[in-house]
Structure formats: structure tokens, C-alpha cells
Amino acid sequence: MVIPSLIQHKRDGHALPPGQWRELIREYTAGRVPDYQMSALLMAVVWRGMEPEELAELTDAMIDSGDRLRFDGFAQSRVDKHSTGGVGDKVSLLLAPMVASCGVAVPMMSGRGLGHTGGTLDKLESIAGFRTALSLDETRGQIERLGCAMLGQTPEIAPADKRLYALRDVTGTVESIPLIAASIMSKKLAEDLNGLVLDVKTGSGAFLPESDRALELAQTMIGLGLVRGCPTVALLTAMDRPLGRACGNALEVEEAIEGLRGEGPEDLMEVTYALGVEMLLLVKAARDAPDARARLQRSISSGDALQKFAAVIEAQGGNPAVLEDPSVLPQAAEVEVYRAPRDGVIVQVEPRRIGRAIIELGGGRRTIEDEIDPSVGFVIPAQPGETVRTGEPLASIFARDQTGIEAGIAALREAIVIGEEGRLTPLITHRVTADGVTAPNPRVG
Amino acid sequence: MVIPSLIQHKRDGHALPPGQWRELIREYTAGRVPDYQMSALLMAVVWRGMEPEELAELTDAMIDSGDRLRFDGFAQSRVDKHSTGGVGDKVSLLLAPMVASCGVAVPMMSGRGLGHTGGTLDKLESIAGFRTALSLDETRGQIERLGCAMLGQTPEIAPADKRLYALRDVTGTVESIPLIAASIMSKKLAEDLNGLVLDVKTGSGAFLPESDRALELAQTMIGLGLVRGCPTVALLTAMDRPLGRACGNALEVEEAIEGLRGEGPEDLMEVTYALGVEMLLLVKAARDAPDARARLQRSISSGDALQKFAAVIEAQGGNPAVLEDPSVLPQAAEVEVYRAPRDGVIVQVEPRRIGRAIIELGGGRRTIEDEIDPSVGFVIPAQPGETVRTGEPLASIFARDQTGIEAGIAALREAIVIGEEGRLTPLITHRVTADGVTAPNPRVG
């Protein structure tokens, strides 16, 4: 295999011949293709894209670079959800126990915060003792006992993806739809699922803000799921403002627990139910959408979902007392209310600025080694379209010290824009399946 | 300097801000930017190109990464010629002594064979003892004494270019007009010249076969020369057939000597005179083109150019007896005549195939460590447009052994196409200056 010729081939806009991506990933993982050739090829892919056959082969090769979850002889259906990342997105914390309470197994493999977005693992680890580094065997055992496990990507899963992702991160080659799709799907398809639901974010706080690009990503991932026999459905959801009110690790756990108690904010619950309905329907665990929604609502009203979460926390070494008394979560030393600086209508609550501020406050990482402070963040009840008066409380800042409070105020001053007119954009704009795209929200043209 | 952001910036089609290319090259040369980031950036440049300001800064930074020739206090004008590379192109061997005989200094810095093309250094080194590795001080000394030196790129000249070129070679990022222009011009501008003439090849044997791309390269290099105060002119010349008859290192030296004796083949002399006229005119060493041509012709008829070449050979440790007796050059063990396999007209003599065959015969390198055999190659008097009869001699093959002869025959069978119709395309198609493009050949529309 002559690597410079392969790079030239892609650079000139051609698909690599069958078998070449597989061999390339094998040689790269074995250390026989240097990073400087791989990064040039990745940039050529950002430029020229990939044919579906190439992408399927790359994804397969990334899966085959490692081990996978194996559920041979396991009767229960398994389903997972993946979000492309946002601010205030604590849906996984509710959804996994809710769906598991409906009798469908959820081996939920999540990530850490990336860029300005939060990560499910970081949120879970704000619960004292919670261990997300489960082995494949432990995961299978816990799924058999509880129907639910919440873990990080194990080192055995798609190691080629891990290495490629680290390289892409420092070579300006993250923003490629086929490469994003291969990275996500190689991990999810290694979970041996019966169905997968994707929450593809759009709007200023999403990695791909434009909805046509988000749609293309959704369709690319759905195509990969289809090829590998894993039925996949995507919802495009709004990330032009934070989801829910709480933004920051421990604050989001607290809001998720409120949700499991039936007291969650409307937008958070709406997205959670919509994704849960798709999960149940994918594995035929409900007759239809209203039936699925009723089952999910019952998992909350009965207390089953909360109990399932308690069992998962206990099984993974965490302190389940957090469910009764959220004050056992890490608490910020300083809390301050942010008030409207003028009369007007809220035009925008910009999530990217909020996400960046959480990192400034110590609640996210600048480098891989950074320890994060789970207590810091924001609670922002204010939403676009609301009319406010000068001095009215819009948000609270949770920080380690007064410097943090000031950084938080500066961030909110930029993120919360007050003007003459504003409106809340639709929360869920598209439902995408292998058959096509529909607009579930009547407000969408 | 945040390298991933710079890469993203170029990837998204923007020019890097002023100062960034300079800093990047400095950091790269110091080993503080890894190859995997540089190769991704280079691929983004292949994709997006470079603005003239960026390119000038990159070229300057590459020059400043090393030392340069310095001619402070040296009264004589200095001029050089650069060819983008071809097969049978021994023009430099004639041109340097001819122009120097006309009183203009020629510090000619050349390269080795690259891909299917030959290199002036390899040709010169087929003269026993000839030393091309001159230091900058030696070069200046020899220029002061003889007005001519023929040397390789010294390690002090543009080391950043050397490292970048090696990286481009293995990452599919050679074929970029701005990168090619920066590479060539960084070396030439480090020679402290008063003028530069470019021989930009077009046709199947050129690195950029299409004449519009060759023209773009010429204009890009002329622009760089202008910015750095080095007046530059380019001729676009045909490389859809070999130049002259001899192809192969020692064989080309022999043909160059014939040329200096006034017995060179017409096409070789035509290109040599045309480039020489431009060199003399650039530094005002002739009144006009006819005067320049007359001076160059006189340098041959008087024997001055041949004597100048003898002096250069002697100064650089070579055996000047080669000028009287070319049989002291390395001789091939086997020689065989290749005859026309059918009646017809010569449609094509494809130079790329000939160049590749010279490598197969041992006259070029496959890897950097390969030693080359200067004796092997071809002499091909046959030219497109000639009518031939079966059995008529078309070419001679010079090889080490019978295996080489057979490889040579196979190559000629592919390279020399005989059919119903053929014609010789114009030898010089465009003259390019900072003021615009003209077609010096009346046969060009």
C-alpha cells in the first residue's frame, strides 16, 4: 500500500478502492502509517468527502480495531441514544432509567465535555463515588441485572477512533460530516444494539449550527446504521439556547433528579419524551407513539425511573442519598443572582458563551489533564421571547469565588441579549429516518 | 500561536493574518510544530491556495530560515535560470558558460533528478571528479574569478524548504502552484540575483502538463520575483517530447559539449538561445534581442563558452579532458539500436516514459540512497511528425547489460508511437513577464 498515492487519489476527488480504508486503519493502528500522512489524508477527506461505501468500510475498520459489547443469548432488546453535544443537555440522565423502566435495556456509553459542551460522564461523576469506567464484562453483568448501565468508552472499544480523534482535534479536521459520523457510529455500533436514537443539535451552540449540515450528518449516520443492521432514527433539536435551566455538572444532576420526580422544566422533558418514544418504538416496546409516551410518563409517576436511577448509582459505587437530598452534591461557595440590566424582550440566550463560561469557572477542561469543579455553573430560567423589567432576576451564578462570580456576570451580559423582539424557536424541527425527513413540529414549514 | 486554529482558518478558505506564516515556519524549523500539523495545513493550501501576500511572506520566511549568497560590493550583474524539470533538458550545461562568456555572472544552483526528470547535478557528476557541493564562500570566490559556478543547493540555503519538500513528497501535497512557487523562488532569491529566467515546461513530460497551470505557476513566480526586487521572466517550452536527442546523464553531457562546439541539435539550441537572450536582456547586457542572440552565438563560434566550461570544470575538480575527448565519460557496456516496428508517421515520443525507463536502467534514483549509473540512457533522433519505414533506426539504447537493453526496448516501444499523422508542436509557446503574456512563436494562436 503506497500511502502518498492514496492521499493523492483522495485529494483529486476519487473514492479509495475497496479494501484500502480497512488496510489503512490496520496499518495506522499498528503504527506503520505516520500521523503526518494520516492528517494530510484527513484534510483531503474534509475537502472531498467520502462515498457511502468508503465510509461504511472506514467505520467497520474502526470497530474491528477493538473489542465490542457482546449480548449473544441475551433476550432483552437494547437501545441507546447519542447526542451531538450541547449546553444544559442532561437528557441521558433521565432517559436511561426511564427507558430501562419500560423493559428495554440501555447500555449507555457516553463521553466527557468537549469544547464548549458538557459531557454525561462529567455530570455523573459529580455524584460522590460514581464510577463510569466499567469493563465490557461488568457492563454486560449490570445490563443483565438492572437493564441499565452508564459508562464511558472503554479502551477496548474502537481504539482507532480514539487515536484518529486525538489527531483530528489538533489538525483542524474535526468538522467533516463523514469523519464525525464514522467516529460516533463506530462506538455506538460496537455496543451490539437493536436500535439507536440520535439527538442532532442545531443552532449557535451546536457543533454544526446550520440545520442543513445537521440534517446531512443525521442522514449519514442513519445510512451507516442501516448498513450494519442497527435501525437508527434522528431528531433535530434546538441548541440556540441551553436545554432546561441548569448548566454545570452538579446543577444538571439536580435538575435531572427533579425531572425524574416529575418536576423537570418543560423543554427538557419534551426532548426527553420525544427521544424516549423513538427508543421504545425502534424495538417495538410500544404500540405507537402515544402508547410509548404514556409508558414513559408512567415510569416517572410510578417512581420506577427514579428507583432505576438509584439502583444504577448504587451498582456503580455512587451515593444514592443524592436522590433524596441533592444538597449532598458538591455546592458552590458563592452564589449570585444576575438581574436584567434593562427593560425589553429576551432576544437570545446564547449557549456557546454559557458553555465557555462554565470552563472559565472551572467546570470544564482546557486541557485533557484539567480536574473539573462540578459545583460551578448557571441556572438560567430566562428564555428567549420573555418580556423582562430592569432588575428582574434572570439567572443565578454558582462559582468558587468572587472572581468566578464576576466572570459569570460578564458571560451572562454577553449571552443574554435583551432587545425589542424575540421568540422561542421550535424545540424539535425534524424527524429523520431511513425513509425520509418529516417535521414533527407544526410550527416548522 | 494556536496551530489548529490556523489550520482551520486556511481550511475554511481564509488567508492567514500577516506574520503568521513567518512565525509558523520559524516554529516548524525549530521543531516546535509537529509534521502532522504541517501536513494538514499543506493539504489545506493545496485545496484553498494562498493570497499573494501570504505567499510572499512564506517565501521570505523560507529564505530567512537559512543563509544566502552575498554579493555586496560585487559590480558584475548576476543572473540564473531555473527549469521546472524535463527529460533530455541539458540547457543549463550550455547556458551557464555561454552567458558567463558574455560578461554576466551566473551562480547556477541546480538540483538532482526528481521523479521521471533528470537533474543538472547528476549530469555534471558524470564528469570524473566534478564537485557540486560548493560552500557559499567558495561559490562567491569562483564567481569573482570565473563569473560562473555550478553547484547544488547548499545546506545553508532555505533549510525550511528542504524539510517542507521532504514532507510534501510523502503526503500528496507536491502539486500546489503556490507551494511549488515558494519552493523554487526561496532558493533562487537566496542567490542575490539581478535577474532570473524561468523555463516552465508544458506537455505530458512536465510536472504540470496543462499549459494554463504552467502559465499560472510562471505568473506566480514572476510575482514573487517582483516583490523581492528580482526581475523575472518565464518562457513556456514544450516537454511533450524530450529536448534534444540524448537522455541520460553522461549522454547529455556529451550532447551539451557538442552544443558548445556549435554542433548541438536544433531544438536544444533554440531553447538555449531563447533563455540566454532573456538572461542578457534582464540585466541590460545587450541592446535588444537580436544583439543578445548575436553575442551568445559569438560565445560559441569564438570558443569562449567552451573555454569557460573548461575553466568551471577544472575549478570544481573535474577532468576538463572530457571536452576534447568525450569518450572519457562513463561508457555503457551494451548499446543497441531500436528500429521502427512499422511504416508510418511518428505521432509521439513520450518523455515521461523515457524518463521512467532511465530510472529502470539505473540512471536515476528510486530512493534517496540509490547510486546512479551515469552511462545509461537513450539517444533518440526520431521526432514527432517524421515519416519512417519499418526497420529504420529510431533510437539507441545504452545499458549495463542485456536486461537493461530489453527494458529500454520495451520503453521505446511504448514511448515512440507510430501512426497515420503526427506533428511537432511549437517549442516555445509563451513569453511571460510582469507586464503580461505574449506568444513568441507565430504558430501559437
PDB file of N, CA and C in Angstrom, chain A residues 3-4 7-8 11 35-37 39-41 43-44 46-48 167 169-175, chain B residues 3-4 7-8 11 35-37 39-41 43-44 46-48 167 169-175:
ATOM      1  N   ILE A   3       1.057   4.897   0.497  1.00  0.00           N
ATOM      2  CA  ILE A   3       0.224   5.912   1.144  1.00  0.00           C
ATOM      3  C   ILE A   3       0.171   7.234   0.358  1.00  0.00           C
ATOM      4  N   PRO A   4       1.320   7.769  -0.130  1.00  0.00           N
ATOM      5  CA  PRO A   4       1.205   9.036  -0.877  1.00  0.00           C
ATOM      6  C   PRO A   4       0.236   8.942  -2.060  1.00  0.00           C
ATOM      7  N   ILE A   7      -3.294   9.196  -0.744  1.00  0.00           N
ATOM      8  CA  ILE A   7      -3.601  10.583  -0.370  1.00  0.00           C
ATOM      9  C   ILE A   7      -3.904  11.390  -1.629  1.00  0.00           C
ATOM     10  N   GLN A   8      -3.070  11.234  -2.655  1.00  0.00           N
ATOM     11  CA  GLN A   8      -3.290  11.958  -3.912  1.00  0.00           C
ATOM     12  C   GLN A   8      -4.642  11.605  -4.522  1.00  0.00           C
ATOM     13  N   ARG A  11      -7.226  13.372  -2.578  1.00  0.00           N
ATOM     14  CA  ARG A  11      -7.038  14.798  -2.865  1.00  0.00           C
ATOM     15  C   ARG A  11      -7.636  15.162  -4.229  1.00  0.00           C
ATOM     16  N   ASP A  35       1.542   9.729  11.588  1.00  0.00           N
ATOM     17  CA  ASP A  35       0.481  10.725  11.768  1.00  0.00           C
ATOM     18  C   ASP A  35       0.486  11.781  10.670  1.00  0.00           C
ATOM     19  N   TYR A  36       1.690  12.157  10.160  1.00  0.00           N
ATOM     20  CA  TYR A  36       1.721  13.245   9.179  1.00  0.00           C
ATOM     21  C   TYR A  36       1.095  12.836   7.855  1.00  0.00           C
ATOM     22  N   GLN A  37       1.080  11.541   7.546  1.00  0.00           N
ATOM     23  CA  GLN A  37       0.361  11.112   6.340  1.00  0.00           C
ATOM     24  C   GLN A  37      -1.132  11.031   6.619  1.00  0.00           C
ATOM     25  N   SER A  39      -2.893  12.776   8.762  1.00  0.00           N
ATOM     26  CA  SER A  39      -3.535  14.090   8.890  1.00  0.00           C
ATOM     27  C   SER A  39      -3.724  14.742   7.524  1.00  0.00           C
ATOM     28  N   ALA A  40      -2.774  14.519   6.592  1.00  0.00           N
ATOM     29  CA  ALA A  40      -2.949  15.069   5.233  1.00  0.00           C
ATOM     30  C   ALA A  40      -4.140  14.388   4.555  1.00  0.00           C
ATOM     31  N   LEU A  41      -4.265  13.076   4.752  1.00  0.00           N
ATOM     32  CA  LEU A  41      -5.409  12.355   4.177  1.00  0.00           C
ATOM     33  C   LEU A  41      -6.719  12.846   4.785  1.00  0.00           C
ATOM     34  N   MET A  43      -7.377  15.782   5.982  1.00  0.00           N
ATOM     35  CA  MET A  43      -7.721  17.085   5.411  1.00  0.00           C
ATOM     36  C   MET A  43      -8.291  16.914   3.992  1.00  0.00           C
ATOM     37  N   ALA A  44      -7.733  15.971   3.232  1.00  0.00           N
ATOM     38  CA  ALA A  44      -8.279  15.698   1.900  1.00  0.00           C
ATOM     39  C   ALA A  44      -9.727  15.195   2.006  1.00  0.00           C
ATOM     40  N   VAL A  46     -11.836  16.066   4.492  1.00  0.00           N
ATOM     41  CA  VAL A  46     -12.628  17.261   4.817  1.00  0.00           C
ATOM     42  C   VAL A  46     -12.984  17.989   3.514  1.00  0.00           C
ATOM     43  N   TRP A  47     -12.022  18.051   2.602  1.00  0.00           N
ATOM     44  CA  TRP A  47     -12.188  18.722   1.303  1.00  0.00           C
ATOM     45  C   TRP A  47     -13.141  17.948   0.391  1.00  0.00           C
ATOM     46  N   ARG A  48     -12.851  16.665   0.182  1.00  0.00           N
ATOM     47  CA  ARG A  48     -13.518  15.913  -0.888  1.00  0.00           C
ATOM     48  C   ARG A  48     -14.669  15.041  -0.418  1.00  0.00           C
ATOM     49  N   LEU A 167      -5.918  13.025  16.823  1.00  0.00           N
ATOM     50  CA  LEU A 167      -5.191  13.656  15.712  1.00  0.00           C
ATOM     51  C   LEU A 167      -6.050  14.742  15.055  1.00  0.00           C
ATOM     52  N   ASP A 169      -8.374  16.460  16.343  1.00  0.00           N
ATOM     53  CA  ASP A 169      -8.560  17.584  17.264  1.00  0.00           C
ATOM     54  C   ASP A 169      -7.472  18.643  17.109  1.00  0.00           C
ATOM     55  N   VAL A 170      -6.254  18.247  16.752  1.00  0.00           N
ATOM     56  CA  VAL A 170      -5.133  19.200  16.677  1.00  0.00           C
ATOM     57  C   VAL A 170      -4.727  19.521  15.244  1.00  0.00           C
ATOM     58  N   THR A 171      -5.486  19.038  14.252  1.00  0.00           N
ATOM     59  CA  THR A 171      -5.106  19.285  12.858  1.00  0.00           C
ATOM     60  C   THR A 171      -6.233  19.910  12.048  1.00  0.00           C
ATOM     61  N   GLY A 172      -7.216  20.497  12.737  1.00  0.00           N
ATOM     62  CA  GLY A 172      -8.288  21.200  12.013  1.00  0.00           C
ATOM     63  C   GLY A 172      -9.131  20.284  11.141  1.00  0.00           C
ATOM     64  N   THR A 173      -9.245  19.002  11.512  1.00  0.00           N
ATOM     65  CA  THR A 173     -10.000  18.082  10.666  1.00  0.00           C
ATOM     66  C   THR A 173     -11.189  17.466  11.408  1.00  0.00           C
ATOM     67  N   VAL A 174     -11.675  18.179  12.433  1.00  0.00           N
ATOM     68  CA  VAL A 174     -12.858  17.687  13.152  1.00  0.00           C
ATOM     69  C   VAL A 174     -14.124  17.878  12.299  1.00  0.00           C
ATOM     70  N   GLU A 175     -14.257  19.038  11.659  1.00  0.00           N
ATOM     71  CA  GLU A 175     -15.521  19.414  11.026  1.00  0.00           C
ATOM     72  C   GLU A 175     -15.722  18.759   9.662  1.00  0.00           C
TER      73      GLU A 175
ATOM     74  N   ILE B   3      -1.919  26.512  16.541  1.00  0.00           N
ATOM     75  CA  ILE B   3      -1.816  25.909  15.204  1.00  0.00           C
ATOM     76  C   ILE B   3      -3.154  25.362  14.697  1.00  0.00           C
ATOM     77  N   PRO B   4      -3.931  24.614  15.534  1.00  0.00           N
ATOM     78  CA  PRO B   4      -5.192  24.098  14.982  1.00  0.00           C
ATOM     79  C   PRO B   4      -6.098  25.225  14.443  1.00  0.00           C
ATOM     80  N   ILE B   7      -4.836  26.222  11.016  1.00  0.00           N
ATOM     81  CA  ILE B   7      -5.191  25.213  10.019  1.00  0.00           C
ATOM     82  C   ILE B   7      -6.661  25.373   9.630  1.00  0.00           C
ATOM     83  N   GLN B   8      -7.526  25.539  10.647  1.00  0.00           N
ATOM     84  CA  GLN B   8      -8.958  25.719  10.369  1.00  0.00           C
ATOM     85  C   GLN B   8      -9.203  26.953   9.507  1.00  0.00           C
ATOM     86  N   ARG B  11      -8.239  26.094   6.042  1.00  0.00           N
ATOM     87  CA  ARG B  11      -9.229  25.097   5.598  1.00  0.00           C
ATOM     88  C   ARG B  11     -10.537  25.775   5.188  1.00  0.00           C
ATOM     89  N   ASP B  35       5.125  17.576  12.366  1.00  0.00           N
ATOM     90  CA  ASP B  35       4.851  17.320  10.954  1.00  0.00           C
ATOM     91  C   ASP B  35       3.369  17.074  10.692  1.00  0.00           C
ATOM     92  N   TYR B  36       2.664  16.431  11.648  1.00  0.00           N
ATOM     93  CA  TYR B  36       1.263  16.094  11.367  1.00  0.00           C
ATOM     94  C   TYR B  36       0.382  17.325  11.290  1.00  0.00           C
ATOM     95  N   GLN B  37       0.786  18.405  11.957  1.00  0.00           N
ATOM     96  CA  GLN B  37       0.012  19.647  11.790  1.00  0.00           C
ATOM     97  C   GLN B  37       0.413  20.337  10.493  1.00  0.00           C
ATOM     98  N   SER B  39       1.490  18.980   7.712  1.00  0.00           N
ATOM     99  CA  SER B  39       0.981  18.291   6.521  1.00  0.00           C
ATOM    100  C   SER B  39      -0.512  18.560   6.325  1.00  0.00           C
ATOM    101  N   ALA B  40      -1.268  18.670   7.428  1.00  0.00           N
ATOM    102  CA  ALA B  40      -2.695  19.006   7.305  1.00  0.00           C
ATOM    103  C   ALA B  40      -2.850  20.419   6.740  1.00  0.00           C
ATOM    104  N   LEU B  41      -2.010  21.334   7.208  1.00  0.00           N
ATOM    105  CA  LEU B  41      -2.053  22.707   6.696  1.00  0.00           C
ATOM    106  C   LEU B  41      -1.677  22.742   5.216  1.00  0.00           C
ATOM    107  N   MET B  43      -2.085  20.401   3.022  1.00  0.00           N
ATOM    108  CA  MET B  43      -3.211  19.901   2.221  1.00  0.00           C
ATOM    109  C   MET B  43      -4.295  20.978   2.118  1.00  0.00           C
ATOM    110  N   ALA B  44      -4.517  21.728   3.176  1.00  0.00           N
ATOM    111  CA  ALA B  44      -5.491  22.825   3.125  1.00  0.00           C
ATOM    112  C   ALA B  44      -5.037  23.888   2.110  1.00  0.00           C
ATOM    113  N   VAL B  46      -3.187  23.168  -0.631  1.00  0.00           N
ATOM    114  CA  VAL B  46      -3.457  22.557  -1.938  1.00  0.00           C
ATOM    115  C   VAL B  46      -4.920  22.831  -2.315  1.00  0.00           C
ATOM    116  N   TRP B  47      -5.806  22.717  -1.325  1.00  0.00           N
ATOM    117  CA  TRP B  47      -7.254  22.928  -1.521  1.00  0.00           C
ATOM    118  C   TRP B  47      -7.576  24.406  -1.785  1.00  0.00           C
ATOM    119  N   ARG B  48      -7.122  25.276  -0.902  1.00  0.00           N
ATOM    120  CA  ARG B  48      -7.611  26.659  -0.892  1.00  0.00           C
ATOM    121  C   ARG B  48      -6.687  27.660  -1.564  1.00  0.00           C
ATOM    122  N   LEU B 167       8.508  16.565   3.356  1.00  0.00           N
ATOM    123  CA  LEU B 167       7.180  16.251   3.902  1.00  0.00           C
ATOM    124  C   LEU B 167       6.126  16.221   2.789  1.00  0.00           C
ATOM    125  N   ASP B 169       6.528  15.556  -0.280  1.00  0.00           N
ATOM    126  CA  ASP B 169       6.765  14.417  -1.161  1.00  0.00           C
ATOM    127  C   ASP B 169       6.020  13.169  -0.697  1.00  0.00           C
ATOM    128  N   VAL B 170       5.819  13.000   0.602  1.00  0.00           N
ATOM    129  CA  VAL B 170       5.188  11.776   1.119  1.00  0.00           C
ATOM    130  C   VAL B 170       3.759  12.010   1.610  1.00  0.00           C
ATOM    131  N   THR B 171       3.213  13.211   1.398  1.00  0.00           N
ATOM    132  CA  THR B 171       1.862  13.486   1.892  1.00  0.00           C
ATOM    133  C   THR B 171       0.940  14.004   0.788  1.00  0.00           C
ATOM    134  N   GLY B 172       1.306  13.750  -0.467  1.00  0.00           N
ATOM    135  CA  GLY B 172       0.407  14.127  -1.566  1.00  0.00           C
ATOM    136  C   GLY B 172       0.184  15.617  -1.674  1.00  0.00           C
ATOM    137  N   THR B 173       1.163  16.439  -1.249  1.00  0.00           N
ATOM    138  CA  THR B 173       0.962  17.887  -1.275  1.00  0.00           C
ATOM    139  C   THR B 173       2.006  18.594  -2.149  1.00  0.00           C
ATOM    140  N   VAL B 174       2.554  17.845  -3.124  1.00  0.00           N
ATOM    141  CA  VAL B 174       3.508  18.476  -4.048  1.00  0.00           C
ATOM    142  C   VAL B 174       2.776  19.379  -5.046  1.00  0.00           C
ATOM    143  N   GLU B 175       1.668  18.928  -5.577  1.00  0.00           N
ATOM    144  CA  GLU B 175       1.019  19.591  -6.705  1.00  0.00           C
ATOM    145  C   GLU B 175       0.188  20.804  -6.293  1.00  0.00           C
TER     146      GLU B 175
END
